[in-house]
Amino acid sequence: MSRPNRFSEVKFIIRGEPDPILPTDATKPASRHCLVSNRPLARALFLGLVVFALVFVCRNIVQLRPSPQVLVPIIPDEPPVPRQPPLYDEYYLNEERLPQHDPNLPFPEGRTGRYINMENFVITSGWGNAMQELLLDAHVAYKSGRSFVFYPYTWNLDGSNSSQYGDHLIPSRIPLTAILAGPVVGQLFPDQNQPTPRAVIKTYFDKVCPRPTVISTHNISDHLENDATAKRILDAWTDKLNIIADNCVTIDRASSEQIFTFWVFGAAERILPIWPSFSTSPVLTHFRWSHLIHRAFNANVHLFSSVPYLALMRSLGPSLPPLLKDTYPHLIPSKYIYAPLPDLLVLHVRRGDFVDHCNGLSNWGSMWNGFNRFPEFLDKFALPPGYTPDGSEAPPHARAHYLKHCFPSIPQIVEKIADVLKDPANGGLKYVYVMTNGDRGWVQELKEALGGMEDGKRWQKIATRRDLELDWEQTFVSQAVDMLIGQRAQVFIGNGFSSMTSNIVTLRMANGFDPSSNRFW
């Protein structure tokens, strides 16, 4: 008799039949010692005992065997639908409702106002790159006396609500007012004696400027030197926009590059000449983060300060003119709003695929971003001795030199902090906040290393971006939350090759922070 499969076994057990694998008592030979009487009563008693024994044995066999499992066909689950990024509808709606979006307003606004629509803004770039360009473009509009047409922070222009970035979804567009406030996104300019037209959104521009004059950046850049400074570029653009009679001007996207390219931002000798003009522009002097960013800051300030937020704001009250504080809060210079947080050290530490970027920088012998190279800064960057870059793979000593300043290891981070703490001015530092995209394991290792420093007992709190509590809308603008914290640090140690660090340094310098409070790996 062949052995049945296990499903047959289960079937037999369920029916209460004997397991066919095991021999039944009926197949065993009778013992010669068993004497069975032929008398009916004795035979009946004997058969009853046999039946009882068989039932007892079978019941116990069933109980001892594993319970049969019900076989259910496995239907593959549908892949989970990823949570969609927020749409920020409320912010778009509020932008549409800005009071300057009224064609009947008098000059310099309304249908007789003067506008500059820069369609050539950068896309598929991190917020650091987009922000540095945005602020200088807004400064060009301000200097030319034209209303700045602002766009969402845009990852792509395909019309989708979300885009794939690595293994997760991000918004394809984020309304600019979800990140920023101030004159760049339509609030009043401070100088009311010489009214400057407020910024507007594209749909309003299309309404009052149905047939604008269209130009290309090459109309200006082709007449400039290849190494023209940002100040030279600013002057050329304001001159050009002032001689165009049409109130409505659009910079064509298809035929244009950015007004200020990454080559300009990357060279100190090209970008720093614009600083006297840029640093005194309302674009910087009255720069604001959005309410969304401020709410995130307020909710998490306990992680990197012992001063409650409201107490911190009240402490600024005596230094503010009452008229500004109570009647015209939008006229308060940003230096009062973004004063330094006492005893806070903020670190900007790039991880992830930034190592590939750093290796590329070493091959080309790149220098720090221009706004990270103010002459007053204590930390400088220079090529390693004997290295002449030509674009080919950098030798080991040059690569190690770049990684120390661009992608520092945990021991190198600790070493730099120890060096910064030697400055008597930094003796009171008690709190550390780390801006980083490092994974959780690496971040925890860094925290432990900071706490284990020779002077680590000074740290009352060590926090990172991983510790922030953010709502769903704030999650996708968390880099701006980081920047606000870094902007307000008593001491900031940044990455000289990073545009995000560059923006933080720009805001700190515009707000009058001590240049020595800006340090670099």
CSV table of C-alpha atoms in Angstrom, one decimal, residues 4-352:
chain,number,residue,atom,x,y,z
A,4,PRO,CA,-0.9,8.8,0.9
A,5,ASN,CA,0.1,12.5,0.9
A,6,ARG,CA,-0.3,14.7,4.0
A,7,PHE,CA,-3.6,16.1,2.8
A,8,SER,CA,-5.1,12.6,2.8
A,9,GLU,CA,-3.8,12.1,6.3
A,10,VAL,CA,-5.6,15.2,7.4
A,11,LYS,CA,-8.8,14.0,5.7
A,12,PHE,CA,-8.7,10.7,7.6
A,13,ILE,CA,-8.2,12.4,10.9
A,14,ILE,CA,-11.0,14.8,10.4
A,15,ARG,CA,-13.4,12.0,9.6
A,16,GLY,CA,-12.3,10.0,12.7
A,17,GLU,CA,-10.9,7.2,10.6
A,18,PRO,CA,-7.7,5.3,11.6
A,19,ASP,CA,-4.6,6.7,10.2
A,20,PRO,CA,-3.7,4.5,7.2
A,21,ILE,CA,0.0,4.9,7.9
A,22,LEU,CA,-0.4,3.1,11.2
A,23,PRO,CA,-1.4,-0.6,11.4
A,24,THR,CA,-4.8,-1.3,12.9
A,25,ASP,CA,-5.4,-3.8,15.6
A,26,ALA,CA,-7.4,-5.9,13.1
A,27,THR,CA,-4.3,-6.6,11.1
A,28,LYS,CA,-2.3,-7.9,14.1
A,29,PRO,CA,-2.1,-11.6,14.8
A,30,ALA,CA,-4.0,-12.8,17.8
A,31,SER,CA,-1.9,-13.6,20.8
A,32,ARG,CA,-1.8,-17.3,21.7
A,33,HIS,CA,-2.3,-16.4,25.4
A,34,CYS,CA,-5.6,-14.7,24.7
A,35,LEU,CA,-8.4,-17.2,25.6
A,36,VAL,CA,-11.7,-16.2,24.4
A,37,SER,CA,-14.7,-17.9,25.8
A,38,ASN,CA,-17.4,-19.1,23.4
A,39,ARG,CA,-20.1,-18.2,25.8
A,40,PRO,CA,-22.1,-15.2,24.5
A,41,LEU,CA,-21.8,-13.1,27.6
A,42,ALA,CA,-18.1,-13.5,27.9
A,43,ARG,CA,-17.7,-12.8,24.2
A,44,ALA,CA,-19.8,-9.7,24.4
A,45,LEU,CA,-17.8,-8.4,27.4
A,46,PHE,CA,-14.6,-9.1,25.6
A,47,LEU,CA,-15.7,-7.4,22.4
A,48,GLY,CA,-16.9,-4.4,24.5
A,49,LEU,CA,-13.5,-4.1,26.1
A,50,VAL,CA,-11.8,-4.2,22.7
A,51,VAL,CA,-14.0,-1.6,21.3
A,52,PHE,CA,-13.5,0.7,24.3
A,53,ALA,CA,-9.7,0.3,24.1
A,54,LEU,CA,-9.7,1.1,20.4
A,55,VAL,CA,-11.8,4.2,20.9
A,56,PHE,CA,-9.6,5.3,23.8
A,57,VAL,CA,-6.4,4.8,21.8
A,58,CYS,CA,-7.8,6.5,18.6
A,59,ARG,CA,-9.0,9.5,20.6
A,60,ASN,CA,-5.6,10.0,22.2
A,61,ILE,CA,-3.8,9.6,18.9
A,62,VAL,CA,-5.9,12.3,17.4
A,63,GLN,CA,-5.3,14.6,20.4
A,64,LEU,CA,-1.5,14.0,20.3
A,65,ARG,CA,-1.3,14.7,16.6
A,66,PRO,CA,-1.1,18.4,15.5
A,67,SER,CA,-4.4,19.9,14.7
A,68,PRO,CA,-5.0,19.9,10.9
A,69,GLN,CA,-4.5,23.3,9.3
A,70,VAL,CA,-7.0,24.8,7.0
A,71,LEU,CA,-5.3,25.5,3.7
A,72,VAL,CA,-6.3,28.8,2.3
A,73,PRO,CA,-5.0,30.0,-1.1
A,74,ILE,CA,-2.4,32.8,-0.6
A,75,ILE,CA,-3.5,35.8,-2.7
A,76,PRO,CA,-0.7,38.3,-3.0
A,77,ASP,CA,-1.4,41.6,-1.3
A,78,GLU,CA,-1.7,44.7,-3.4
A,79,PRO,CA,1.4,46.9,-2.8
A,80,PRO,CA,0.6,49.6,-0.2
A,81,VAL,CA,-0.4,52.9,-1.6
A,82,PRO,CA,2.2,55.5,-0.5
A,83,ARG,CA,0.9,58.4,1.4
A,84,GLN,CA,0.6,61.3,-0.9
A,85,PRO,CA,2.6,64.5,-0.1
A,86,PRO,CA,0.5,67.5,1.0
A,87,LEU,CA,-0.9,69.9,-1.7
A,88,TYR,CA,-0.7,73.1,0.4
A,89,ASP,CA,-4.0,74.3,-1.0
A,90,GLU,CA,-4.6,76.8,1.7
A,91,TYR,CA,-1.3,78.6,0.8
A,92,TYR,CA,-2.1,78.8,-2.8
A,93,LEU,CA,-5.6,80.2,-2.0
A,94,ASN,CA,-4.0,82.9,0.3
A,95,GLU,CA,-1.6,83.8,-2.4
A,96,GLU,CA,-4.5,84.4,-4.8
A,97,ARG,CA,-6.1,86.7,-2.2
A,98,LEU,CA,-3.1,89.0,-1.7
A,99,PRO,CA,-4.5,92.6,-1.8
A,100,GLN,CA,-2.1,93.7,-4.6
A,101,HIS,CA,-3.9,91.3,-7.0
A,102,ASP,CA,-6.2,94.1,-8.0
A,103,PRO,CA,-5.9,95.5,-11.5
A,104,ASN,CA,-7.6,98.8,-10.4
A,105,LEU,CA,-4.8,99.7,-7.9
A,106,PRO,CA,-2.9,102.9,-8.8
A,107,PHE,CA,0.7,103.0,-10.0
A,108,PRO,CA,3.1,101.4,-9.3
A,109,GLU,CA,0.7,98.5,-9.0
A,110,GLY,CA,-2.4,97.5,-10.8
A,111,ARG,CA,-2.7,97.3,-14.6
A,112,THR,CA,-0.4,100.3,-15.0
A,113,GLY,CA,2.3,98.8,-12.8
A,114,ARG,CA,5.7,97.5,-13.9
A,115,TYR,CA,6.5,93.8,-13.7
A,116,ILE,CA,9.3,91.3,-14.2
A,117,ASN,CA,8.4,87.7,-14.7
A,118,MET,CA,11.4,85.4,-14.5
A,119,GLU,CA,10.4,82.1,-16.0
A,120,ASN,CA,14.0,80.9,-16.0
A,121,PHE,CA,14.1,79.9,-12.3
A,122,VAL,CA,15.9,76.7,-11.4
A,123,ILE,CA,14.1,73.4,-11.0
A,124,THR,CA,15.1,69.8,-9.9
A,125,SER,CA,17.4,71.4,-7.4
A,126,GLY,CA,17.6,71.4,-3.6
A,127,TRP,CA,16.1,74.2,-1.6
A,128,GLY,CA,19.5,75.7,-0.9
A,129,ASN,CA,20.2,76.3,-4.6
A,130,ALA,CA,16.7,77.5,-5.3
A,131,MET,CA,16.7,79.9,-2.4
A,132,GLN,CA,20.0,81.6,-3.2
A,133,GLU,CA,18.8,82.3,-6.8
A,134,LEU,CA,15.4,83.4,-5.6
A,135,LEU,CA,16.7,86.1,-3.3
A,136,LEU,CA,19.0,87.6,-5.8
A,137,ASP,CA,16.4,87.5,-8.6
A,138,ALA,CA,14.0,89.4,-6.2
A,139,HIS,CA,16.8,91.9,-5.5
A,140,VAL,CA,17.1,92.5,-9.3
A,141,ALA,CA,13.3,93.2,-9.4
A,142,TYR,CA,13.6,95.6,-6.4
A,143,LYS,CA,16.5,97.5,-7.9
A,144,SER,CA,14.7,97.9,-11.2
A,145,GLY,CA,11.5,99.2,-9.5
A,146,ARG,CA,9.4,96.3,-10.9
A,147,SER,CA,7.0,93.9,-9.2
A,148,PHE,CA,8.6,90.5,-8.7
A,149,VAL,CA,6.5,87.6,-10.1
A,150,PHE,CA,7.1,84.7,-7.7
A,151,TYR,CA,6.6,81.0,-8.4
A,152,PRO,CA,6.3,77.9,-6.2
A,153,TYR,CA,9.4,76.1,-5.2
A,154,THR,CA,9.3,73.6,-8.1
A,155,TRP,CA,10.9,70.2,-8.5
A,156,ASN,CA,9.4,69.5,-12.0
A,157,LEU,CA,7.1,71.2,-14.5
A,158,ASP,CA,5.2,68.2,-15.7
A,159,GLY,CA,1.9,69.3,-13.9
A,160,SER,CA,2.0,66.4,-11.5
A,161,ASN,CA,1.2,66.8,-7.8
A,162,SER,CA,4.1,64.6,-6.7
A,163,SER,CA,7.4,63.3,-7.9
A,164,GLN,CA,9.5,60.3,-7.1
A,165,TYR,CA,12.7,61.2,-5.2
A,166,GLY,CA,14.7,58.1,-4.3
A,167,ASP,CA,12.3,55.7,-2.6
A,168,HIS,CA,9.7,58.2,-1.6
A,169,LEU,CA,7.3,60.9,-3.0
A,170,ILE,CA,7.9,64.6,-2.7
A,171,PRO,CA,5.6,67.5,-3.8
A,172,SER,CA,6.3,68.5,-7.4
A,173,ARG,CA,5.6,72.1,-6.2
A,174,ILE,CA,5.4,73.9,-2.9
A,175,PRO,CA,3.8,77.3,-2.7
A,176,LEU,CA,6.5,79.8,-1.8
A,177,THR,CA,4.4,81.2,1.1
A,178,ALA,CA,4.6,77.8,2.8
A,179,ILE,CA,8.3,78.5,3.2
A,180,LEU,CA,8.9,82.2,3.2
A,181,ALA,CA,7.2,85.5,4.1
A,182,GLY,CA,8.3,89.1,3.7
A,183,PRO,CA,8.7,91.2,0.5
A,184,VAL,CA,9.8,88.3,-1.6
A,185,VAL,CA,6.4,86.8,-1.5
A,186,GLY,CA,4.2,89.8,-1.6
A,187,GLN,CA,4.3,91.6,1.8
A,188,LEU,CA,4.9,95.3,2.0
A,189,PHE,CA,8.3,96.9,1.5
A,190,PRO,CA,9.5,99.0,4.5
A,191,ASP,CA,10.2,102.2,2.7
A,192,GLN,CA,6.8,103.8,2.3
A,193,ASN,CA,8.2,107.2,1.1
A,194,GLN,CA,9.3,105.5,-2.1
A,195,PRO,CA,6.7,102.9,-2.7
A,196,THR,CA,7.9,99.7,-4.3
A,197,PRO,CA,5.4,97.5,-6.1
A,198,ARG,CA,4.7,94.3,-4.1
A,199,ALA,CA,5.4,90.8,-5.5
A,200,VAL,CA,2.6,89.0,-7.3
A,201,ILE,CA,1.9,85.5,-8.5
A,202,LYS,CA,2.0,84.3,-12.1
A,203,THR,CA,-1.8,84.1,-12.7
A,204,TYR,CA,-2.2,87.7,-11.7
A,205,PHE,CA,0.7,88.7,-14.0
A,206,ASP,CA,-1.0,86.9,-16.9
A,207,LYS,CA,-4.2,88.9,-16.1
A,208,VAL,CA,-2.6,92.3,-16.2
A,209,CYS,CA,0.1,91.5,-18.7
A,210,PRO,CA,-1.5,89.4,-21.5
A,211,ARG,CA,1.1,90.3,-24.1
A,212,PRO,CA,4.4,91.0,-22.3
A,213,THR,CA,7.7,91.8,-23.9
A,214,VAL,CA,9.7,88.5,-24.0
A,215,ILE,CA,13.5,88.6,-23.7
A,216,SER,CA,16.3,86.1,-23.1
A,217,THR,CA,19.1,86.2,-20.6
A,218,HIS,CA,21.5,86.1,-23.6
A,219,ASN,CA,20.3,89.6,-24.5
A,220,ILE,CA,22.4,90.7,-21.5
A,221,SER,CA,24.9,87.9,-20.7
A,222,ASP,CA,26.3,87.8,-24.2
A,223,HIS,CA,27.5,91.4,-23.7
A,224,LEU,CA,29.2,90.7,-20.4
A,225,GLU,CA,32.6,89.3,-19.6
A,226,ASN,CA,32.7,85.6,-18.9
A,227,ASP,CA,33.8,86.3,-15.4
A,228,ALA,CA,31.5,89.2,-14.7
A,229,THR,CA,30.8,89.8,-11.1
A,230,ALA,CA,27.3,89.6,-9.6
A,231,LYS,CA,27.4,93.4,-9.1
A,232,ARG,CA,28.1,93.8,-12.8
A,233,ILE,CA,25.3,91.5,-13.7
A,234,LEU,CA,22.9,93.3,-11.4
A,235,ASP,CA,23.8,96.7,-13.0
A,236,ALA,CA,23.4,95.3,-16.5
A,237,TRP,CA,20.0,93.9,-15.8
A,238,THR,CA,18.6,97.0,-14.0
A,239,ASP,CA,19.8,99.1,-16.9
A,240,LYS,CA,18.2,96.8,-19.4
A,241,LEU,CA,14.9,96.7,-17.5
A,242,ASN,CA,14.8,100.4,-17.1
A,243,ILE,CA,15.1,101.1,-20.8
A,244,ILE,CA,12.3,98.7,-21.8
A,245,ALA,CA,9.2,100.8,-22.3
A,246,ASP,CA,6.8,98.0,-21.8
A,247,ASN,CA,5.5,97.6,-18.2
A,248,CYS,CA,5.4,93.9,-18.6
A,249,VAL,CA,8.6,91.8,-19.2
A,250,THR,CA,9.0,88.0,-19.3
A,251,ILE,CA,12.4,86.2,-19.3
A,252,ASP,CA,11.8,83.3,-21.6
A,253,ARG,CA,12.6,79.9,-20.1
A,254,ALA,CA,13.3,78.0,-23.2
A,255,SER,CA,16.1,80.3,-24.5
A,256,SER,CA,17.5,81.4,-21.1
A,257,GLU,CA,19.8,80.3,-18.4
A,258,GLN,CA,19.7,81.6,-14.8
A,259,ILE,CA,20.6,85.3,-14.3
A,260,PHE,CA,23.0,84.2,-11.6
A,261,THR,CA,24.5,80.8,-12.5
A,262,PHE,CA,26.1,78.4,-10.1
A,263,TRP,CA,29.4,79.6,-11.5
A,264,VAL,CA,28.7,83.0,-10.0
A,265,PHE,CA,27.6,81.7,-6.6
A,266,GLY,CA,30.6,79.4,-6.4
A,267,ALA,CA,33.2,82.1,-6.8
A,268,ALA,CA,33.9,84.6,-4.0
A,269,GLU,CA,35.5,87.1,-6.3
A,270,ARG,CA,32.3,87.1,-8.4
A,271,ILE,CA,29.6,87.0,-5.8
A,272,LEU,CA,30.9,89.1,-2.9
A,273,PRO,CA,31.0,92.4,-4.8
A,274,ILE,CA,27.2,92.5,-4.7
A,275,TRP,CA,27.1,92.3,-0.9
A,276,PRO,CA,26.9,96.1,-0.2
A,277,SER,CA,23.8,96.3,-2.3
A,278,PHE,CA,22.3,93.0,-1.4
A,279,SER,CA,22.8,93.2,2.3
A,280,THR,CA,20.9,96.5,2.5
A,281,SER,CA,18.1,95.3,0.3
A,282,PRO,CA,14.6,94.7,1.9
A,283,VAL,CA,14.9,91.3,0.4
A,284,LEU,CA,17.4,90.5,3.2
A,285,THR,CA,16.8,93.2,5.9
A,286,HIS,CA,13.1,92.2,6.1
A,287,PHE,CA,13.5,88.6,5.3
A,288,ARG,CA,10.9,86.3,7.0
A,289,TRP,CA,10.3,82.6,7.3
A,290,SER,CA,6.6,81.5,6.9
A,291,HIS,CA,4.2,80.9,9.7
A,292,LEU,CA,4.5,77.2,8.9
A,293,ILE,CA,8.2,77.3,9.6
A,294,HIS,CA,7.8,79.4,12.7
A,295,ARG,CA,5.2,77.0,14.1
A,296,ALA,CA,7.6,74.1,13.7
A,297,PHE,CA,10.4,76.2,15.4
A,298,ASN,CA,8.2,77.1,18.3
A,299,ALA,CA,7.0,73.5,18.8
A,300,ASN,CA,10.6,72.2,19.0
A,301,VAL,CA,12.6,75.0,20.6
A,302,HIS,CA,12.7,73.1,23.8
A,303,LEU,CA,15.1,70.6,22.1
A,304,PHE,CA,17.9,73.1,21.7
A,305,SER,CA,17.2,75.9,24.2
A,306,SER,CA,16.1,76.3,27.8
A,307,VAL,CA,14.5,79.6,27.0
A,308,PRO,CA,10.7,79.3,26.3
A,309,TYR,CA,9.9,80.8,22.9
A,310,LEU,CA,7.4,83.4,24.3
A,311,ALA,CA,9.9,84.5,26.9
A,312,LEU,CA,12.5,84.8,24.2
A,313,MET,CA,10.3,87.0,22.1
A,314,ARG,CA,9.3,89.2,25.1
A,315,SER,CA,13.0,89.7,25.8
A,316,LEU,CA,13.3,91.5,22.5
A,317,GLY,CA,10.4,93.9,23.2
A,318,PRO,CA,12.4,96.7,24.9
A,319,SER,CA,14.7,97.0,21.8
A,320,LEU,CA,11.9,97.5,19.4
A,321,PRO,CA,10.2,100.9,18.7
A,322,PRO,CA,6.6,100.6,20.0
A,323,LEU,CA,5.2,101.9,16.7
A,324,LEU,CA,6.8,99.1,14.8
A,325,LYS,CA,6.0,96.4,17.4
A,326,ASP,CA,2.4,97.3,17.8
A,327,THR,CA,1.2,98.8,14.6
A,328,TYR,CA,3.6,97.8,11.7
A,329,PRO,CA,5.1,94.4,12.6
A,330,HIS,CA,6.0,93.8,9.0
A,331,LEU,CA,8.4,96.8,9.2
A,332,ILE,CA,10.5,95.2,12.0
A,333,PRO,CA,13.9,94.4,10.6
A,334,SER,CA,14.7,90.7,10.6
A,335,LYS,CA,17.7,91.2,12.9
A,336,TYR,CA,15.3,91.7,15.8
A,337,ILE,CA,13.2,88.7,15.0
A,338,TYR,CA,16.1,86.3,14.4
A,339,ALA,CA,18.4,87.3,17.2
A,340,PRO,CA,20.8,84.6,18.4
A,341,LEU,CA,19.7,81.9,20.7
A,342,PRO,CA,22.0,81.9,23.8
A,343,ASP,CA,24.4,79.0,24.2
A,344,LEU,CA,23.4,77.2,21.0
A,345,LEU,CA,25.9,75.4,18.7
A,346,VAL,CA,24.4,74.3,15.4
A,347,LEU,CA,26.2,71.9,13.1
A,348,HIS,CA,25.5,71.3,9.4
A,349,VAL,CA,26.7,67.8,8.5
A,350,ARG,CA,25.8,66.4,5.1
A,351,ARG,CA,25.7,62.7,4.6
A,352,GLY,CA,24.2,60.2,2.1
